[in-house]
Short mmCIF file of C-alpha atoms and ligand atoms in Angstrom, two decimals:
data_model
loop_
_atom_site.label_atom_id
_atom_site.label_comp_id
_atom_site.label_asym_id
_atom_site.label_seq_id
_atom_site.Cartn_x
_atom_site.Cartn_y
_atom_site.Cartn_z
CA MET A 6 -9.59 12.16 -14.09
CA GLY A 7 -11.70 9.70 -16.11
CA GLU A 8 -15.05 10.30 -17.85
CA PRO A 9 -18.01 10.56 -15.41
CA THR A 10 -19.43 7.11 -14.77
CA ARG A 11 -21.32 5.16 -12.09
CA VAL A 12 -19.41 4.15 -8.96
CA ALA A 13 -20.60 2.06 -6.01
CA VAL A 14 -19.19 2.97 -2.59
CA THR A 15 -19.71 0.47 0.25
CA GLY A 16 -20.25 1.72 3.80
CA ALA A 17 -21.50 5.13 2.66
CA SER A 18 -22.10 6.20 6.28
CA GLY A 19 -18.39 5.97 7.13
CA TYR A 20 -15.84 8.73 7.76
CA ILE A 21 -13.56 7.88 4.82
CA ALA A 22 -16.41 6.83 2.50
CA LEU A 23 -18.15 10.22 2.88
CA HIS A 24 -15.00 11.99 1.67
CA VAL A 25 -14.64 9.54 -1.23
CA ILE A 26 -18.30 10.08 -2.18
CA ALA A 27 -17.90 13.88 -2.00
CA GLY A 28 -14.82 13.67 -4.26
CA LEU A 29 -16.58 11.41 -6.78
CA LEU A 30 -19.66 13.67 -6.89
CA ASP A 31 -17.41 16.70 -7.35
CA GLN A 32 -15.94 14.98 -10.40
CA GLY A 33 -19.43 14.44 -11.87
CA HIS A 34 -19.72 10.70 -11.18
CA GLU A 35 -23.01 9.04 -10.31
CA VAL A 36 -22.59 7.41 -6.89
CA ARG A 37 -24.51 4.51 -5.39
CA GLY A 38 -23.65 4.32 -1.71
CA THR A 39 -24.41 1.14 0.18
CA LEU A 40 -25.80 1.23 3.70
CA ARG A 41 -26.72 -1.54 6.07
CA ASP A 42 -29.34 0.75 7.56
CA MET A 43 -31.25 2.69 4.88
CA ALA A 44 -32.65 4.99 7.59
CA ARG A 45 -29.21 6.69 7.62
CA GLY A 46 -29.68 7.90 4.02
CA ASP A 47 -31.34 11.26 4.74
CA GLN A 48 -28.76 12.27 7.36
CA ILE A 49 -25.91 11.37 5.01
CA ARG A 50 -27.41 13.21 2.06
CA THR A 51 -27.93 16.32 4.22
CA ALA A 52 -24.35 16.16 5.52
CA LEU A 53 -22.90 15.78 2.01
CA ALA A 54 -25.15 18.51 0.61
CA ARG A 55 -23.34 21.00 2.88
CA GLN A 56 -20.29 20.60 0.67
CA THR A 57 -21.29 19.26 -2.72
CA GLU A 58 -24.13 18.74 -5.19
CA VAL A 59 -25.91 15.46 -4.28
CA SER A 60 -28.43 14.93 -7.08
CA LYS A 61 -26.35 12.06 -8.51
CA LEU A 62 -26.26 10.20 -5.18
CA SER A 63 -28.46 7.17 -4.48
CA PHE A 64 -28.39 4.44 -1.85
CA ALA A 65 -28.76 0.66 -1.85
CA GLN A 66 -28.89 -1.75 1.07
CA THR A 67 -26.15 -4.30 1.71
CA ASP A 68 -24.70 -5.82 4.87
CA LEU A 69 -21.22 -7.34 4.91
CA THR A 70 -22.68 -10.40 6.63
CA SER A 71 -25.52 -11.09 4.19
CA ASP A 72 -25.74 -12.04 0.50
CA ASP A 73 -28.79 -9.83 -0.05
CA GLY A 74 -28.77 -6.73 -2.25
CA TRP A 75 -25.21 -6.80 -3.64
CA ASP A 76 -26.13 -7.49 -7.28
CA GLU A 77 -28.73 -4.72 -7.31
CA ALA A 78 -26.30 -2.32 -5.60
CA PHE A 79 -23.52 -2.83 -8.16
CA ALA A 80 -25.70 -3.11 -11.30
CA GLY A 81 -24.42 -0.77 -14.01
CA CYS A 82 -21.37 0.35 -12.03
CA GLN A 83 -17.99 0.63 -13.74
CA TYR A 84 -16.07 0.91 -10.47
CA VAL A 85 -16.54 -0.13 -6.85
CA GLN A 86 -14.92 1.53 -3.85
CA HIS A 87 -15.14 -1.18 -1.17
CA ILE A 88 -14.60 0.76 2.04
CA ALA A 89 -16.98 -0.83 4.59
CA SER A 90 -15.42 -2.87 7.38
CA PRO A 91 -15.91 -2.75 11.15
CA LEU A 92 -13.51 -0.38 12.93
CA PRO A 93 -14.28 -0.40 16.66
CA ALA A 94 -12.42 1.73 19.22
CA ALA A 95 -11.38 -1.45 21.04
CA ASP A 96 -11.05 -5.06 19.93
CA PRO A 97 -14.08 -7.20 20.83
CA LYS A 98 -13.63 -10.33 22.97
CA ASN A 99 -14.62 -12.51 20.02
CA HIS A 100 -12.28 -11.73 17.10
CA ASP A 101 -14.76 -13.26 14.62
CA GLU A 102 -17.00 -10.21 15.16
CA LEU A 103 -14.45 -8.32 13.02
CA ILE A 104 -12.89 -11.03 10.89
CA ILE A 105 -16.11 -12.49 9.48
CA PRO A 106 -17.64 -9.22 8.22
CA ALA A 107 -14.26 -7.94 6.97
CA ARG A 108 -13.32 -11.09 5.03
CA ASP A 109 -16.78 -12.29 3.94
CA GLY A 110 -17.84 -8.73 3.11
CA ALA A 111 -14.80 -8.27 0.85
CA LEU A 112 -15.56 -11.56 -0.90
CA ARG A 113 -19.22 -10.60 -1.32
CA ALA A 114 -18.19 -7.24 -2.79
CA LEU A 115 -15.72 -8.85 -5.21
CA GLY A 116 -18.16 -11.60 -6.21
CA ALA A 117 -20.91 -9.09 -6.94
CA ALA A 118 -18.46 -6.82 -8.77
CA THR A 119 -17.45 -9.72 -11.01
CA ARG A 120 -21.08 -10.62 -11.77
CA ALA A 121 -21.90 -6.96 -12.52
CA GLY A 122 -19.00 -6.65 -14.98
CA VAL A 123 -17.28 -3.98 -12.86
CA GLU A 124 -13.89 -2.96 -14.26
CA ARG A 125 -11.98 -2.24 -11.04
CA VAL A 126 -12.48 -2.46 -7.30
CA VAL A 127 -10.54 -0.18 -4.98
CA MET A 128 -10.56 -1.71 -1.50
CA THR A 129 -9.63 0.05 1.73
CA SER A 130 -7.17 -2.11 3.57
CA SER A 131 -4.86 -0.68 6.25
CA VAL A 132 -1.28 -0.48 7.45
CA ALA A 133 -2.67 -2.87 10.07
CA ALA A 134 -2.36 -5.47 7.28
CA VAL A 135 1.27 -4.48 6.66
CA GLY A 136 3.46 -4.04 9.72
CA GLN A 137 1.92 -5.92 12.64
CA GLY A 138 3.57 -8.91 14.27
CA HIS A 139 7.06 -7.87 13.10
CA GLU A 140 9.96 -6.22 14.91
CA VAL A 141 9.20 -2.50 14.94
CA ARG A 142 10.81 -0.59 12.03
CA ASP A 143 10.18 2.78 10.42
CA ASN A 144 10.22 1.65 6.78
CA PHE A 145 7.49 -0.94 6.16
CA THR A 146 6.54 -1.19 2.48
CA GLU A 147 3.88 -2.89 0.35
CA ASN A 148 6.03 -6.03 0.32
CA ASP A 149 5.34 -6.52 4.04
CA TRP A 150 2.35 -8.38 5.39
CA SER A 151 1.25 -8.52 9.03
CA ILE A 152 1.66 -11.93 10.63
CA GLU A 153 -1.70 -13.69 10.91
CA THR A 154 -1.82 -14.31 14.62
CA LEU A 155 -4.28 -13.26 17.31
CA GLU A 156 -1.42 -11.44 19.04
CA ILE A 157 -1.67 -8.57 16.52
CA GLY A 158 -5.24 -7.94 17.73
CA ALA A 159 -8.61 -8.67 16.17
CA TYR A 160 -8.76 -5.51 14.03
CA ALA A 161 -5.32 -5.94 12.42
CA LEU A 162 -6.05 -9.62 11.91
CA SER A 163 -9.40 -8.81 10.25
CA LYS A 164 -7.75 -6.38 7.83
CA THR A 165 -4.90 -8.78 7.02
CA ILE A 166 -7.20 -11.75 6.42
CA ALA A 167 -9.65 -9.66 4.37
CA GLU A 168 -6.96 -8.18 2.13
CA ARG A 169 -5.30 -11.56 1.55
CA ALA A 170 -8.70 -13.09 0.74
CA ALA A 171 -9.32 -10.30 -1.78
CA TRP A 172 -6.01 -10.86 -3.60
CA ASP A 173 -6.59 -14.65 -3.55
CA PHE A 174 -10.04 -14.07 -5.07
CA ILE A 175 -8.54 -12.07 -7.94
CA ALA A 176 -5.77 -14.62 -8.50
CA GLY A 177 -8.38 -17.41 -8.63
CA LEU A 178 -10.66 -15.81 -11.24
CA PRO A 179 -11.09 -17.99 -14.34
CA ASP A 180 -9.48 -16.71 -17.55
CA ASP A 181 -12.81 -15.64 -19.03
CA GLN A 182 -13.55 -13.30 -16.10
CA SER A 183 -11.58 -10.18 -15.38
CA LEU A 184 -11.71 -7.81 -12.45
CA GLU A 185 -8.97 -5.43 -11.39
CA LEU A 186 -8.16 -4.78 -7.74
CA VAL A 187 -6.18 -2.02 -6.03
CA THR A 188 -5.87 -1.79 -2.25
CA ILE A 189 -5.22 1.43 -0.36
CA ASN A 190 -3.56 0.86 3.03
CA PRO A 191 -3.94 4.00 5.16
CA SER A 192 -2.35 4.66 8.52
CA LEU A 193 -4.47 6.36 11.23
CA VAL A 194 -6.83 8.73 9.45
CA VAL A 195 -7.48 12.24 10.81
CA GLY A 196 -8.95 15.39 9.30
CA PRO A 197 -12.38 17.01 9.05
CA LEU A 198 -15.59 15.06 9.54
CA ILE A 199 -18.47 15.41 7.09
CA ASP A 200 -20.93 13.84 9.54
CA PRO A 201 -20.62 14.02 13.35
CA ASP A 202 -20.73 10.19 13.64
CA GLY A 203 -16.98 10.03 13.09
CA SER A 204 -14.68 7.03 12.96
CA ALA A 205 -12.79 5.55 15.91
CA SER A 206 -9.68 7.02 14.31
CA ILE A 207 -10.44 10.58 15.38
CA GLU A 208 -10.71 9.44 19.01
CA ILE A 209 -7.16 10.57 19.82
CA VAL A 210 -7.88 14.18 18.85
CA ARG A 211 -11.40 14.03 20.36
CA LYS A 212 -10.11 12.70 23.69
CA PHE A 213 -7.43 15.42 23.87
CA MET A 214 -9.94 18.14 23.02
CA ALA A 215 -12.52 16.78 25.47
CA ARG A 216 -9.77 16.48 28.14
CA GLU A 217 -10.77 12.85 28.67
CA VAL A 218 -7.12 11.84 29.05
CA PRO A 219 -4.78 12.97 31.86
CA GLY A 220 -1.79 13.43 29.52
CA CYS A 221 0.21 11.80 26.74
CA PRO A 222 1.48 8.25 26.74
CA ARG A 223 4.97 7.80 25.21
CA PHE A 224 3.23 6.49 22.13
CA GLY A 225 3.25 7.60 18.52
CA ILE A 226 1.45 6.66 15.35
CA SER A 227 1.61 7.31 11.62
CA LEU A 228 -1.12 9.63 10.42
CA VAL A 229 -2.76 10.63 7.15
CA ASP A 230 -5.43 13.19 6.25
CA VAL A 231 -8.86 11.83 5.28
CA ARG A 232 -8.95 14.17 2.26
CA ASP A 233 -5.66 12.73 1.03
CA VAL A 234 -6.93 9.18 1.64
CA ALA A 235 -10.02 9.96 -0.45
CA ALA A 236 -7.87 11.42 -3.22
CA ALA A 237 -5.78 8.22 -3.25
CA HIS A 238 -8.93 6.07 -3.58
CA ILE A 239 -10.22 8.18 -6.46
CA ALA A 240 -6.88 8.28 -8.29
CA ALA A 241 -6.45 4.50 -7.84
CA MET A 242 -9.85 3.91 -9.47
CA THR A 243 -8.74 4.99 -12.94
CA ALA A 244 -4.93 5.20 -13.01
CA PRO A 245 -3.90 2.78 -15.77
CA GLY A 246 -0.93 1.24 -13.95
CA ALA A 247 -2.51 0.92 -10.50
CA ALA A 248 -4.30 -2.41 -11.00
CA GLY A 249 -2.77 -5.24 -9.02
CA HIS A 250 -1.03 -2.93 -6.53
CA ARG A 251 -1.43 -2.37 -2.83
CA TYR A 252 -0.52 1.19 -1.81
CA ILE A 253 0.55 2.36 1.64
CA CYS A 254 -1.15 5.70 2.29
CA SER A 255 0.50 7.52 5.17
CA THR A 256 1.87 11.04 5.62
CA GLU A 257 4.00 11.02 8.75
CA PHE A 258 4.63 9.69 12.24
CA ARG A 259 3.69 11.83 15.25
CA TRP A 260 4.19 11.30 18.98
CA MET A 261 1.08 11.90 21.12
CA SER A 262 2.97 14.69 22.90
CA GLN A 263 3.48 16.51 19.56
CA ILE A 264 -0.26 16.31 18.80
CA ALA A 265 -1.19 17.52 22.30
CA GLU A 266 1.33 20.40 22.19
CA GLN A 267 -0.04 21.59 18.84
CA LEU A 268 -3.66 21.40 20.00
CA ASN A 269 -2.85 23.16 23.26
CA THR A 270 -0.94 25.95 21.50
CA GLU A 271 -3.68 26.53 18.93
CA PHE A 272 -6.87 25.94 20.97
CA GLY A 273 -5.70 26.60 24.56
CA PRO A 274 -5.80 30.42 24.20
CA SER A 275 -9.51 30.26 23.23
CA GLY A 276 -10.42 28.35 26.39
CA ARG A 277 -9.73 24.80 25.23
CA PRO A 278 -6.50 23.77 26.95
CA VAL A 279 -5.24 20.27 26.14
CA PRO A 280 -3.30 18.08 28.62
CA THR A 281 0.35 17.90 27.50
CA ARG A 282 1.96 16.15 30.50
CA VAL A 283 3.88 13.04 29.40
CA LEU A 284 2.65 9.97 31.30
CA PRO A 285 5.11 7.38 32.62
CA ASN A 286 4.88 3.96 30.97
CA PHE A 287 3.96 2.20 34.23
CA ALA A 288 0.86 4.39 34.55
CA VAL A 289 -0.21 3.58 30.99
CA ARG A 290 0.29 -0.17 31.61
CA LEU A 291 -1.78 0.10 34.77
CA VAL A 292 -4.68 1.80 32.97
CA ALA A 293 -4.42 -0.80 30.17
CA LEU A 294 -5.35 -3.51 32.67
CA PHE A 295 -8.86 -2.04 32.78
CA ASP A 296 -9.20 -0.14 29.50
CA PRO A 297 -9.03 -2.14 26.25
CA THR A 298 -8.51 0.99 24.09
CA VAL A 299 -5.31 1.71 26.06
CA ARG A 300 -4.28 -1.98 25.93
CA ARG A 301 -3.90 -1.69 22.15
CA ILE A 302 -1.05 0.84 22.44
CA VAL A 303 1.02 -0.83 25.18
CA PRO A 304 3.20 -2.98 22.86
CA ASP A 305 4.17 0.13 20.87
CA LEU A 306 5.13 2.41 23.78
CA GLU A 307 8.29 4.36 22.83
CA GLN A 308 8.46 2.60 19.42
CA GLN A 309 8.44 4.28 16.02
CA ARG A 310 6.57 1.99 13.61
CA ASP A 311 6.32 3.85 10.31
CA TYR A 312 5.43 3.22 6.68
CA ASP A 313 6.79 4.17 3.27
CA SER A 314 4.27 5.78 0.91
CA SER A 315 6.72 6.48 -1.90
CA ALA A 316 4.98 4.05 -4.31
CA LEU A 317 1.69 5.96 -4.01
CA ARG A 318 3.46 9.31 -4.42
CA ARG A 319 5.37 8.03 -7.47
CA ASP A 320 2.65 6.01 -9.29
CA LEU A 321 -0.40 8.19 -8.58
CA ASN A 322 1.33 11.54 -8.07
CA TRP A 323 -0.13 11.49 -4.55
CA GLN A 324 0.29 14.79 -2.69
CA THR A 325 -0.32 15.29 1.02
CA ARG A 326 -1.25 18.17 3.26
CA PRO A 327 1.04 19.20 6.12
CA MET A 328 0.05 17.15 9.19
CA ASP A 329 -0.35 20.27 11.37
CA GLU A 330 -3.16 21.36 9.04
CA SER A 331 -4.85 17.95 9.36
CA VAL A 332 -4.68 17.88 13.16
CA ARG A 333 -6.02 21.44 13.31
CA ALA A 334 -8.84 20.63 10.86
CA THR A 335 -9.86 17.59 12.92
CA ALA A 336 -10.22 19.68 16.07
CA GLU A 337 -11.99 22.53 14.25
CA SER A 338 -14.50 20.16 12.74
CA LEU A 339 -15.15 18.44 16.10
CA ILE A 340 -15.91 21.90 17.53
CA GLU A 341 -18.07 22.99 14.57
CA LEU A 342 -20.13 19.79 14.67
CA GLY A 343 -20.62 20.10 18.41
CA VAL A 344 -18.78 16.85 19.20
CA VAL A 345 -16.50 18.59 21.74
P1 LIG B 412 -16.15 4.14 9.98
O1 LIG B 412 -16.50 5.57 9.93
O2 LIG B 412 -16.39 3.40 11.27
O3 LIG B 412 -16.82 3.39 8.78
C1 LIG B 412 -16.98 2.01 8.74
C2 LIG B 412 -18.07 1.71 7.74
O4 LIG B 412 -18.22 0.28 7.64
C3 LIG B 412 -19.44 2.27 8.16
O5 LIG B 412 -20.10 2.72 7.01
C4 LIG B 412 -20.13 1.04 8.73
O6 LIG B 412 -21.54 1.10 8.65
C5 LIG B 412 -19.60 -0.01 7.79
N1 LIG B 412 -19.81 -1.34 8.35
C6 LIG B 412 -19.27 -1.87 9.47
N2 LIG B 412 -19.76 -3.13 9.64
C7 LIG B 412 -20.62 -3.36 8.61
C8 LIG B 412 -21.46 -4.47 8.24
N3 LIG B 412 -21.52 -5.57 8.94
N4 LIG B 412 -22.18 -4.33 7.11
C9 LIG B 412 -22.16 -3.20 6.37
N5 LIG B 412 -21.40 -2.12 6.68
C10 LIG B 412 -20.65 -2.22 7.80
O7 LIG B 412 -14.60 3.92 9.69
P2 LIG B 412 -13.61 4.57 8.63
O8 LIG B 412 -12.51 5.18 9.37
O9 LIG B 412 -14.34 5.37 7.63
O10 LIG B 412 -13.03 3.24 7.96
C11 LIG B 412 -13.41 2.83 6.68
C12 LIG B 412 -12.45 1.80 6.18
O11 LIG B 412 -11.13 2.28 6.26
C13 LIG B 412 -12.45 0.48 6.96
O12 LIG B 412 -12.25 -0.57 6.02
C14 LIG B 412 -11.23 0.62 7.85
O13 LIG B 412 -10.71 -0.63 8.24
C15 LIG B 412 -10.29 1.35 6.93
N6 LIG B 412 -9.23 2.08 7.58
C16 LIG B 412 -9.52 3.10 8.44
C17 LIG B 412 -8.50 3.79 9.05
C18 LIG B 412 -8.76 4.92 9.99
O14 LIG B 412 -7.85 5.33 10.69
N7 LIG B 412 -9.97 5.47 10.03
C19 LIG B 412 -7.17 3.43 8.79
C20 LIG B 412 -6.91 2.39 7.91
C21 LIG B 412 -7.95 1.73 7.30
P3 LIG B 412 -22.44 1.64 9.88
O15 LIG B 412 -22.38 3.13 9.79
O16 LIG B 412 -23.78 1.08 9.58
O17 LIG B 412 -21.83 1.11 11.14
#
């Protein structure tokens, strides 16, 4: 843990960002969170105050799609956590709605960080920038990059293009300017919410708990706890050897049926049964014709696409919680916050 300093966190209203901010405040750092809508500030401060001391938290306005406000937001900051990027539950019809804010926002953040004399930027990328467009395997590493084609979907394409643009920006800096970059590439993030406006990534657990799905597709996904993702961001900010690395941040692969069985066993007895029936693939493909959120999973039915986080564990001594604890904590927090 480094000396307390000033850190800017972009997208301070987001699910992951709130955990990163809480962790930074706990360590005594001064945090300047950026928001595109400053009216969200009070709600966020109140949510964070339920778990940490918030007197060192301030807000500044930036939008990924506008040049305004970035220099003021990053002034005096030693580090930037660039976390903001659009993460919709389903891909939009026009892929530029994701690609432009993701890529241009990353370049705006890096440009402003350079002008402000920031030492290091930690940027949230994704495994969506790692393993998409390739034959399915269970051992993707940081050496892998998703293929830049529309077939991988607008979200994965936006994360791949944004991360490549960020590394190209760093490589193109003139010799008299220095800025370090680390990217953290999480798999699907679950775990407790600090604010009820959660990310699209907790939709799987929410839909099971709300019984909005008839059962489980033969689909699985790699998962990671939001608290462990935040810890990785904070460790990457100061670890001497981390600069210049991308780090896959993923705990383990789970089939939907495993998640549903756990939720049903733990929450069913208190009147919250969860559908555990396994759905045939033809039924899932049929629903996907009408539902774009289901369409995203069809290519991966029955496939185990998984990622190797050993570099993060080795270099940053990254430790993870058991995934059962994370799934349970997601459901408990959805109940506590009145979301389900
Ligand atoms: P989230 O809760 O939806 O947060 C997204 C954040 O980005 C919000 O603060 C949002 O602001 C901000 N944002 C979106 N468009 C913006 C724009 N045009 N200008 C300024 N801010 C904008 O999602 P999250 O799960 O915390 O994700 C955060 C980051 O992690 C993203 O980069 C995402 O790609 C990455 N990631 C997430 C997961 C996951 O499973 N959750 C996995 C891998 C990577 P508003 O509140 O104003 O909309």
